[in-house]
Amino acid sequence: MVARALHLVRHGEVHNPAGVIYGRLPEFRLSDRGERMAARTAESLADLPITRIVASPLLRTQQSAQPIAEIFGLPVESDERVIESGNALEGRVSAGTALFRDPRDWRLFVNPLRPSWGEPYTEIVERMRRAIFDVFASTDDGDVVIVTHQLPIWMVHRSMAGEPLPHDPRHRRCALSSVTSVARRDGRLAEIAYTDPAAGVAAVDQGAS
């Protein structure tokens, strides 16, 4: 027996008044709205047979995993492989044209297909797939939740759909506290559902890699 399904949960809204790209910076926590979003998503999962919870080690994902852990009485396992993507621009203000004002940074934008400003898309897919397949193989039954980040989830989605990994970040279908559900079909990963349980919370989605 292996896990029945796996649910990729994105963290809730982050307290980020300066609007910076928070990347892997450790101090960025959920806002009050983000905590409400995480609670709504946890409630939406309450009727599923969740037997395991895994999360990125960053504070915002650990906090987002807690309401799920409390409902099911499960520990939260940390896995570095589902962490936010690396980004050379983390800590910079992302609003408007702020990222392009310093000529010293222009070299970071020469290749959006890789991308040149951060961790290669192919490497994000590889580490996420390893984590997902390992979780499927090491979980005896039930469903698993992995609490992670927008870009890693979107890379898994595009990989499963057979779509090119380079994309316009403005068009990612991966809202705050959303759930992308995955199953194994003939040894391959397949997306089986996407839900947005916290859509009713008027959150601000800024700062993602």
Tab-separated table of C-alpha atoms in Angstrom:
chain	number	residue	atom	x	y	z
A	1	MET	CA	0.000	0.000	0.000
A	2	VAL	CA	1.078	3.567	-0.700
A	3	ALA	CA	-0.461	6.983	-0.085
A	4	ARG	CA	-3.767	7.516	-1.905
A	5	ALA	CA	-3.239	11.179	-2.826
A	6	LEU	CA	-0.994	14.110	-2.053
A	7	HIS	CA	-2.103	17.708	-1.515
A	8	LEU	CA	0.319	20.557	-2.266
A	9	VAL	CA	-0.767	23.433	-0.047
A	10	ARG	CA	0.608	26.917	-0.522
A	11	HIS	CA	1.215	29.048	2.587
A	12	GLY	CA	-1.101	31.924	3.520
A	13	GLU	CA	-0.544	35.666	3.197
A	14	VAL	CA	2.819	36.846	4.516
A	15	HIS	CA	3.374	39.932	6.693
A	16	ASN	CA	5.344	41.924	4.136
A	17	PRO	CA	4.518	45.656	4.408
A	18	ALA	CA	7.615	46.696	2.450
A	19	GLY	CA	6.685	44.457	-0.485
A	20	VAL	CA	10.047	42.724	-0.750
A	21	ILE	CA	10.827	39.411	-2.417
A	22	TYR	CA	11.103	37.263	0.697
A	23	GLY	CA	12.527	34.131	-0.936
A	24	ARG	CA	14.229	32.000	1.703
A	25	LEU	CA	14.676	34.801	4.236
A	26	PRO	CA	13.843	33.207	7.593
A	27	GLU	CA	11.918	35.925	9.436
A	28	PHE	CA	8.864	36.299	7.194
A	29	ARG	CA	5.777	35.086	9.049
A	30	LEU	CA	2.088	34.879	8.247
A	31	SER	CA	-0.004	37.999	8.615
A	32	ASP	CA	-3.244	37.896	10.610
A	33	ARG	CA	-5.086	37.329	7.342
A	34	GLY	CA	-2.585	34.623	6.457
A	35	GLU	CA	-3.391	32.796	9.679
A	36	ARG	CA	-7.104	32.947	8.847
A	37	MET	CA	-6.376	31.619	5.382
A	38	ALA	CA	-4.362	28.715	6.753
A	39	ALA	CA	-7.218	27.875	9.121
A	40	ARG	CA	-9.748	27.867	6.274
A	41	THR	CA	-7.597	25.550	4.211
A	42	ALA	CA	-7.131	23.219	7.158
A	43	GLU	CA	-10.910	23.084	7.626
A	44	SER	CA	-11.354	22.252	3.939
A	45	LEU	CA	-9.125	19.201	4.390
A	46	ALA	CA	-10.813	17.970	7.584
A	47	ASP	CA	-12.829	15.200	5.925
A	48	LEU	CA	-9.879	13.695	4.060
A	49	PRO	CA	-7.890	10.704	5.393
A	50	ILE	CA	-4.735	12.741	6.081
A	51	THR	CA	-2.064	10.535	7.651
A	52	ARG	CA	1.066	12.646	7.161
A	53	ILE	CA	2.063	16.310	6.970
A	54	VAL	CA	5.304	17.580	5.427
A	55	ALA	CA	6.337	21.234	5.148
A	56	SER	CA	9.086	23.482	3.925
A	57	PRO	CA	11.277	24.560	6.866
A	58	LEU	CA	10.526	28.266	6.367
A	59	LEU	CA	8.450	30.006	9.037
A	60	ARG	CA	5.467	30.853	6.831
A	61	THR	CA	4.990	27.244	5.706
A	62	GLN	CA	5.495	25.827	9.191
A	63	GLN	CA	2.829	28.226	10.490
A	64	SER	CA	0.490	27.288	7.634
A	65	ALA	CA	0.904	23.595	8.450
A	66	GLN	CA	-0.010	23.993	12.123
A	67	PRO	CA	-3.822	24.231	11.772
A	68	ILE	CA	-3.771	21.061	9.669
A	69	ALA	CA	-1.588	19.318	12.247
A	70	GLU	CA	-3.958	20.338	15.032
A	71	ILE	CA	-7.022	18.960	13.238
A	72	PHE	CA	-5.428	15.573	12.575
A	73	GLY	CA	-3.195	15.319	15.637
A	74	LEU	CA	-0.122	14.770	13.484
A	75	PRO	CA	3.447	16.100	13.658
A	76	VAL	CA	4.826	18.338	10.920
A	77	GLU	CA	7.890	16.906	9.171
A	78	SER	CA	10.311	19.397	7.604
A	79	ASP	CA	11.785	18.702	4.173
A	80	GLU	CA	14.337	21.021	2.569
A	81	ARG	CA	13.401	19.708	-0.883
A	82	VAL	CA	10.064	21.553	-0.822
A	83	ILE	CA	11.541	24.918	0.201
A	84	GLU	CA	11.008	28.166	-1.736
A	85	SER	CA	13.063	28.574	-4.904
A	86	GLY	CA	16.423	30.262	-4.600
A	87	ASN	CA	16.363	33.887	-5.783
A	88	ALA	CA	19.242	36.347	-6.091
A	89	LEU	CA	16.739	39.208	-5.681
A	90	GLU	CA	15.441	38.236	-2.261
A	91	GLY	CA	15.245	41.180	0.105
A	92	ARG	CA	14.635	43.637	-2.751
A	93	VAL	CA	11.460	45.691	-3.113
A	94	SER	CA	9.390	44.167	-5.921
A	95	ALA	CA	6.749	46.852	-6.581
A	96	GLY	CA	6.563	48.491	-10.002
A	97	THR	CA	9.926	48.899	-11.726
A	98	ALA	CA	11.972	48.871	-8.514
A	99	LEU	CA	13.814	45.691	-9.472
A	100	PHE	CA	15.163	47.226	-12.681
A	101	ARG	CA	16.488	50.537	-11.371
A	102	ASP	CA	20.011	49.406	-10.483
A	103	PRO	CA	22.121	48.705	-13.619
A	104	ARG	CA	24.240	46.292	-11.570
A	105	ASP	CA	21.233	43.963	-11.424
A	106	TRP	CA	20.439	43.956	-15.139
A	107	ARG	CA	22.616	40.888	-15.673
A	108	LEU	CA	20.108	38.931	-13.571
A	109	PHE	CA	17.424	39.386	-16.237
A	110	VAL	CA	19.322	38.243	-19.329
A	111	ASN	CA	17.751	34.769	-19.445
A	112	PRO	CA	14.156	34.467	-18.199
A	113	LEU	CA	13.964	30.936	-19.599
A	114	ARG	CA	16.370	29.507	-17.009
A	115	PRO	CA	15.782	31.918	-15.075
A	116	SER	CA	19.020	33.865	-14.620
A	117	TRP	CA	17.835	35.508	-11.365
A	118	GLY	CA	17.375	32.307	-9.420
A	119	GLU	CA	17.238	28.550	-9.104
A	120	PRO	CA	16.766	26.860	-12.498
A	121	TYR	CA	13.224	25.686	-13.140
A	122	THR	CA	14.506	22.221	-14.001
A	123	GLU	CA	16.188	21.881	-10.600
A	124	ILE	CA	13.009	22.958	-8.789
A	125	VAL	CA	11.049	20.259	-10.623
A	126	GLU	CA	13.660	17.608	-9.900
A	127	ARG	CA	13.795	18.225	-6.146
A	128	MET	CA	10.026	18.517	-5.828
A	129	ARG	CA	9.455	15.298	-7.754
A	130	ARG	CA	11.989	13.462	-5.583
A	131	ALA	CA	10.203	14.663	-2.460
A	132	ILE	CA	6.775	13.741	-3.812
A	133	PHE	CA	7.752	10.265	-5.000
A	134	ASP	CA	9.579	9.592	-1.722
A	135	VAL	CA	6.492	10.599	0.250
A	136	PHE	CA	4.244	8.383	-1.856
A	137	ALA	CA	6.618	5.440	-1.444
A	138	SER	CA	7.125	5.855	2.316
A	139	THR	CA	3.503	6.457	3.339
A	140	ASP	CA	1.467	3.287	3.857
A	141	ASP	CA	-2.022	4.660	3.278
A	142	GLY	CA	-4.254	7.724	3.391
A	143	ASP	CA	-3.473	11.190	2.042
A	144	VAL	CA	-0.409	13.372	2.545
A	145	VAL	CA	-0.205	17.161	2.785
A	146	ILE	CA	2.920	19.023	1.687
A	147	VAL	CA	2.901	22.709	2.642
A	148	THR	CA	5.177	24.557	0.260
A	149	HIS	CA	5.454	27.608	-2.003
A	150	GLN	CA	3.967	29.050	-5.175
A	151	LEU	CA	6.774	28.507	-7.680
A	152	PRO	CA	7.605	24.931	-6.618
A	153	ILE	CA	3.905	24.018	-6.860
A	154	TRP	CA	3.563	25.708	-10.242
A	155	MET	CA	6.632	23.894	-11.560
A	156	VAL	CA	5.114	20.561	-10.522
A	157	HIS	CA	1.852	21.538	-12.237
A	158	ARG	CA	3.544	22.487	-15.516
A	159	SER	CA	5.713	19.379	-15.438
A	160	MET	CA	2.681	17.118	-14.965
A	161	ALA	CA	0.785	18.933	-17.723
A	162	GLY	CA	3.680	18.625	-20.165
A	163	GLU	CA	3.905	22.402	-20.469
A	164	PRO	CA	7.164	24.374	-20.906
A	165	LEU	CA	8.610	25.383	-17.549
A	166	PRO	CA	9.344	29.038	-18.503
A	167	HIS	CA	6.220	31.118	-17.913
A	168	ASP	CA	4.808	34.536	-17.008
A	169	PRO	CA	4.778	34.694	-13.169
A	170	ARG	CA	1.675	36.901	-13.303
A	171	HIS	CA	-0.351	33.992	-14.659
A	172	ARG	CA	0.394	31.295	-12.096
A	173	ARG	CA	-2.736	29.497	-10.923
A	174	CYS	CA	-1.574	29.005	-7.370
A	175	ALA	CA	-3.347	31.320	-4.945
A	176	LEU	CA	-2.383	31.832	-1.319
A	177	SER	CA	-3.502	28.829	0.783
A	178	SER	CA	-4.656	26.983	-2.334
A	179	VAL	CA	-4.550	23.195	-2.658
A	180	THR	CA	-3.216	21.363	-5.721
A	181	SER	CA	-4.008	17.656	-5.384
A	182	VAL	CA	-1.914	14.962	-7.040
A	183	ALA	CA	-2.180	11.191	-7.466
A	184	ARG	CA	-0.054	8.512	-9.061
A	185	ARG	CA	-1.399	7.081	-12.305
A	186	ASP	CA	0.573	4.203	-13.852
A	187	GLY	CA	3.718	5.371	-12.092
A	188	ARG	CA	3.332	8.983	-13.168
A	189	LEU	CA	2.083	12.058	-11.323
A	190	ALA	CA	-1.295	13.455	-12.336
A	191	GLU	CA	-3.149	16.501	-11.043
A	192	ILE	CA	-6.609	15.529	-9.837
A	193	ALA	CA	-7.946	18.773	-8.341
A	194	TYR	CA	-7.269	22.410	-7.560
A	195	THR	CA	-9.158	24.295	-4.854
A	196	ASP	CA	-8.919	27.763	-3.329
A	197	PRO	CA	-10.493	27.437	0.140
A	198	ALA	CA	-9.386	30.887	1.331
A	199	ALA	CA	-10.563	32.802	-1.733
A	200	GLY	CA	-12.961	34.808	0.423
A	201	VAL	CA	-10.121	36.432	2.370
A	202	ALA	CA	-9.035	39.724	0.762
A	203	ALA	CA	-5.311	38.995	0.858
A	204	VAL	CA	-2.333	40.679	-0.809
A	205	ASP	CA	-0.147	38.292	-2.786
A	206	GLN	CA	3.261	39.917	-3.162
A	207	GLY	CA	6.855	38.894	-2.538
A	208	ALA	CA	6.805	35.361	-3.957
A	209	SER	CA	9.818	34.242	-6.003
